[in-house]
């Protein structure tokens, strides 16, 4: 069966992010047997959902694993819950429809230069994708660092309490030392 890793970046991030690039570099060195997919996610939730639903259709006959950072962790949960497959979540947004409310307004995406406006309707779109707990806790490995300056790690700790959890003291939202987990991430997703 074909194996596919789908990496989903966070809000205002891109496939050029440090973690996405570290994952790509590790994949290039060690896992040519796995297809690597890392899309630039649209800025609006419904557009991102449509892109992801399309990927689910494209790879419906494959063994798919997800790595998601921040908002990408939330989206990876959506994909795993709705289409199957394991997911590794790095400092995931447990309730993005609440957290992103403080980002309502106009933005310029730092990677794509796209101008966009986040509105309350976009928070409603995220809430429609939200599940209070995962469908299958065994499908998730959640990596958290306690000094995440963007998200309260305890929200994800509570949501994924029955999943595999790795909680490190210190660190930050970018998750310092992510690359040291890559061998185990690939094993968790595909072995």
Short mmCIF file of C-alpha atoms in Angstrom, two decimals:
data_model
loop_
_atom_site.label_atom_id
_atom_site.label_comp_id
_atom_site.label_asym_id
_atom_site.label_seq_id
_atom_site.Cartn_x
_atom_site.Cartn_y
_atom_site.Cartn_z
CA UNK A 1 0.00 0.00 0.00
CA UNK A 2 1.25 3.47 -0.88
CA UNK A 3 2.36 5.56 2.13
CA UNK A 4 1.78 9.32 2.28
CA UNK A 5 2.89 11.86 4.88
CA UNK A 6 0.86 15.06 4.88
CA UNK A 7 2.48 17.92 6.79
CA UNK A 8 0.10 20.72 7.81
CA UNK A 9 1.62 24.02 8.91
CA UNK A 10 0.14 26.53 11.33
CA UNK A 11 -1.64 29.87 11.03
CA UNK A 12 0.42 32.47 9.11
CA UNK A 13 3.01 29.80 8.33
CA UNK A 14 3.97 27.82 5.23
CA UNK A 15 5.81 24.82 3.80
CA UNK A 16 8.94 26.98 4.21
CA UNK A 17 8.63 26.90 8.02
CA UNK A 18 11.49 25.47 10.07
CA UNK A 19 9.58 22.33 11.13
CA UNK A 20 8.21 21.67 7.64
CA UNK A 21 11.70 22.01 6.20
CA UNK A 22 13.20 19.77 8.91
CA UNK A 23 10.56 17.13 8.13
CA UNK A 24 11.26 17.44 4.41
CA UNK A 25 15.03 17.11 4.94
CA UNK A 26 14.61 14.01 7.11
CA UNK A 27 12.21 12.50 4.57
CA UNK A 28 14.66 13.16 1.71
CA UNK A 29 17.45 11.37 3.61
CA UNK A 30 15.51 8.40 4.95
CA UNK A 31 12.06 7.77 3.46
CA UNK A 32 11.78 7.84 -0.32
CA UNK A 33 9.30 4.98 0.07
CA UNK A 34 6.81 7.54 1.44
CA UNK A 35 5.24 10.35 -0.58
CA UNK A 36 5.65 13.74 1.14
CA UNK A 37 2.88 16.32 0.74
CA UNK A 38 3.09 19.78 2.33
CA UNK A 39 0.50 22.16 0.87
CA UNK A 40 0.37 25.90 1.37
CA UNK A 41 -2.87 26.07 3.33
CA UNK A 42 -5.40 28.77 2.42
CA UNK A 43 -5.92 31.54 4.97
CA UNK A 44 -9.64 30.87 5.42
CA UNK A 45 -10.90 27.74 7.25
CA UNK A 46 -13.49 26.59 4.69
CA UNK A 47 -10.93 26.90 1.89
CA UNK A 48 -8.41 24.89 3.93
CA UNK A 49 -11.07 22.27 4.69
CA UNK A 50 -11.91 21.96 0.98
CA UNK A 51 -8.24 21.51 0.10
CA UNK A 52 -7.85 18.84 2.80
CA UNK A 53 -11.03 17.02 1.81
CA UNK A 54 -9.61 16.92 -1.73
CA UNK A 55 -6.36 15.40 -0.44
CA UNK A 56 -8.37 12.80 1.47
CA UNK A 57 -10.12 11.82 -1.76
CA UNK A 58 -6.84 11.73 -3.70
CA UNK A 59 -5.16 9.45 -1.15
CA UNK A 60 -8.18 7.42 -0.04
CA UNK A 61 -6.47 4.13 -0.92
CA UNK A 62 -3.15 5.03 0.74
CA UNK A 63 -1.74 4.66 4.25
CA UNK A 64 -1.76 8.33 5.26
CA UNK A 65 -0.07 9.87 8.28
CA UNK A 66 -0.23 13.50 9.37
CA UNK A 67 2.14 15.88 11.09
CA UNK A 68 0.51 19.12 12.14
CA UNK A 69 1.85 22.15 13.95
CA UNK A 70 -0.40 24.58 15.86
CA UNK A 71 -3.48 25.17 13.64
CA UNK A 72 -2.10 22.37 11.46
CA UNK A 73 -2.46 20.10 14.51
CA UNK A 74 -6.13 20.97 14.70
CA UNK A 75 -6.49 20.29 10.96
CA UNK A 76 -4.60 16.99 11.32
CA UNK A 77 -7.06 15.99 14.03
CA UNK A 78 -9.93 16.82 11.67
CA UNK A 79 -8.35 14.65 8.96
CA UNK A 80 -7.62 11.70 11.25
CA UNK A 81 -11.07 11.84 12.84
CA UNK A 82 -12.87 12.00 9.49
CA UNK A 83 -10.66 9.97 7.17
CA UNK A 84 -8.46 7.80 9.39
CA UNK A 85 -4.70 7.70 9.76
CA UNK A 86 -2.39 8.51 12.63
CA UNK A 87 -1.30 12.04 13.43
CA UNK A 88 1.58 13.64 15.30
CA UNK A 89 0.60 17.04 16.66
CA UNK A 90 3.18 19.66 17.63
CA UNK A 91 1.87 22.27 20.10
CA UNK A 92 -1.59 21.90 18.53
CA UNK A 93 -4.38 24.44 18.71
CA UNK A 94 -7.00 22.57 20.75
CA UNK A 95 -9.72 25.22 20.29
CA UNK A 96 -8.66 27.51 17.43
CA UNK A 97 -12.10 29.08 17.13
CA UNK A 98 -11.47 30.61 20.58
CA UNK A 99 -7.74 31.35 20.30
CA UNK A 100 -7.88 33.00 16.88
CA UNK A 101 -10.61 35.45 17.95
CA UNK A 102 -7.83 37.80 19.02
CA UNK A 103 -6.58 37.75 15.40
CA UNK A 104 -9.82 39.06 13.90
CA UNK A 105 -9.11 41.78 11.37
CA UNK A 106 -6.80 42.39 8.43
CA UNK A 107 -3.54 40.49 7.93
CA UNK A 108 -0.79 40.13 5.37
CA UNK A 109 0.48 36.55 5.21
CA UNK A 110 4.24 36.76 5.92
CA UNK A 111 5.14 34.01 3.44
CA UNK A 112 2.66 34.50 0.58
CA UNK A 113 2.03 38.26 0.97
CA UNK A 114 -1.71 37.53 0.58
CA UNK A 115 -3.95 40.13 2.20
CA UNK A 116 -6.93 38.69 4.06
CA UNK A 117 -9.45 39.64 6.72
CA UNK A 118 -10.42 37.24 9.51
CA UNK A 119 -14.05 37.66 10.53
CA UNK A 120 -16.31 36.03 13.14
CA UNK A 121 -17.74 33.78 10.39
CA UNK A 122 -14.28 32.22 10.04
CA UNK A 123 -14.30 31.32 13.74
CA UNK A 124 -17.68 29.65 13.14
CA UNK A 125 -16.14 27.65 10.28
CA UNK A 126 -13.41 26.42 12.64
CA UNK A 127 -15.97 25.60 15.31
CA UNK A 128 -17.89 23.44 12.81
CA UNK A 129 -14.71 21.34 12.38
CA UNK A 130 -14.10 21.12 16.14
CA UNK A 131 -14.46 17.93 18.19
CA UNK A 132 -14.06 18.20 22.00
CA UNK A 133 -12.06 14.95 22.06
CA UNK A 134 -10.55 12.82 19.28
CA UNK A 135 -12.57 9.97 17.81
CA UNK A 136 -9.72 7.48 18.45
CA UNK A 137 -7.11 8.55 21.01
CA UNK A 138 -4.68 5.83 19.88
CA UNK A 139 -4.27 7.60 16.54
CA UNK A 140 -2.49 10.60 18.10
CA UNK A 141 0.91 11.47 19.50
CA UNK A 142 0.98 15.00 20.91
CA UNK A 143 4.24 16.88 21.49
CA UNK A 144 3.94 19.85 23.85
CA UNK A 145 6.35 22.34 25.39
CA UNK A 146 5.22 24.14 28.52
CA UNK A 147 6.60 27.57 27.63
CA UNK A 148 4.55 27.85 24.42
CA UNK A 149 3.99 31.61 24.23
CA UNK A 150 1.07 31.36 21.79
CA UNK A 151 -1.08 28.52 23.13
CA UNK A 152 -1.67 27.19 26.63
CA UNK A 153 -0.26 23.66 26.40
CA UNK A 154 -2.73 22.52 29.09
CA UNK A 155 -5.64 22.89 26.65
CA UNK A 156 -4.08 20.30 24.34
CA UNK A 157 -2.98 18.17 27.30
CA UNK A 158 -6.60 17.98 28.44
CA UNK A 159 -8.09 17.36 24.99
CA UNK A 160 -5.61 14.58 24.15
CA UNK A 161 -5.18 13.20 27.68
CA UNK A 162 -5.88 9.62 26.55
CA UNK A 163 -3.47 9.85 23.61
CA UNK A 164 0.30 9.44 23.65
CA UNK A 165 1.65 12.66 25.18
CA UNK A 166 5.18 14.02 25.35
CA UNK A 167 5.35 17.15 27.50
CA UNK A 168 8.66 18.93 27.82
CA UNK A 169 9.40 21.68 30.31
CA UNK A 170 10.44 24.94 28.68
CA UNK A 171 10.64 25.37 24.93
CA UNK A 172 8.29 27.59 22.95
CA UNK A 173 5.52 27.55 20.34
CA UNK A 174 8.00 26.63 17.59
CA UNK A 175 8.84 23.48 19.61
CA UNK A 176 12.58 23.58 20.22
CA UNK A 177 14.46 20.43 19.20
CA UNK A 178 11.67 19.09 16.98
CA UNK A 179 14.12 17.36 14.64
CA UNK A 180 15.25 14.91 17.36
CA UNK A 181 11.76 13.36 17.26
CA UNK A 182 11.64 12.76 13.50
CA UNK A 183 12.77 9.10 13.50
CA UNK A 184 10.12 8.24 16.10
CA UNK A 185 7.49 10.33 14.29
CA UNK A 186 7.93 8.31 11.09
CA UNK A 187 7.85 5.05 13.08
CA UNK A 188 4.66 6.07 14.91
CA UNK A 189 2.91 7.03 11.68
CA UNK A 190 3.98 4.18 9.43
CA UNK A 191 5.20 1.11 11.40
#
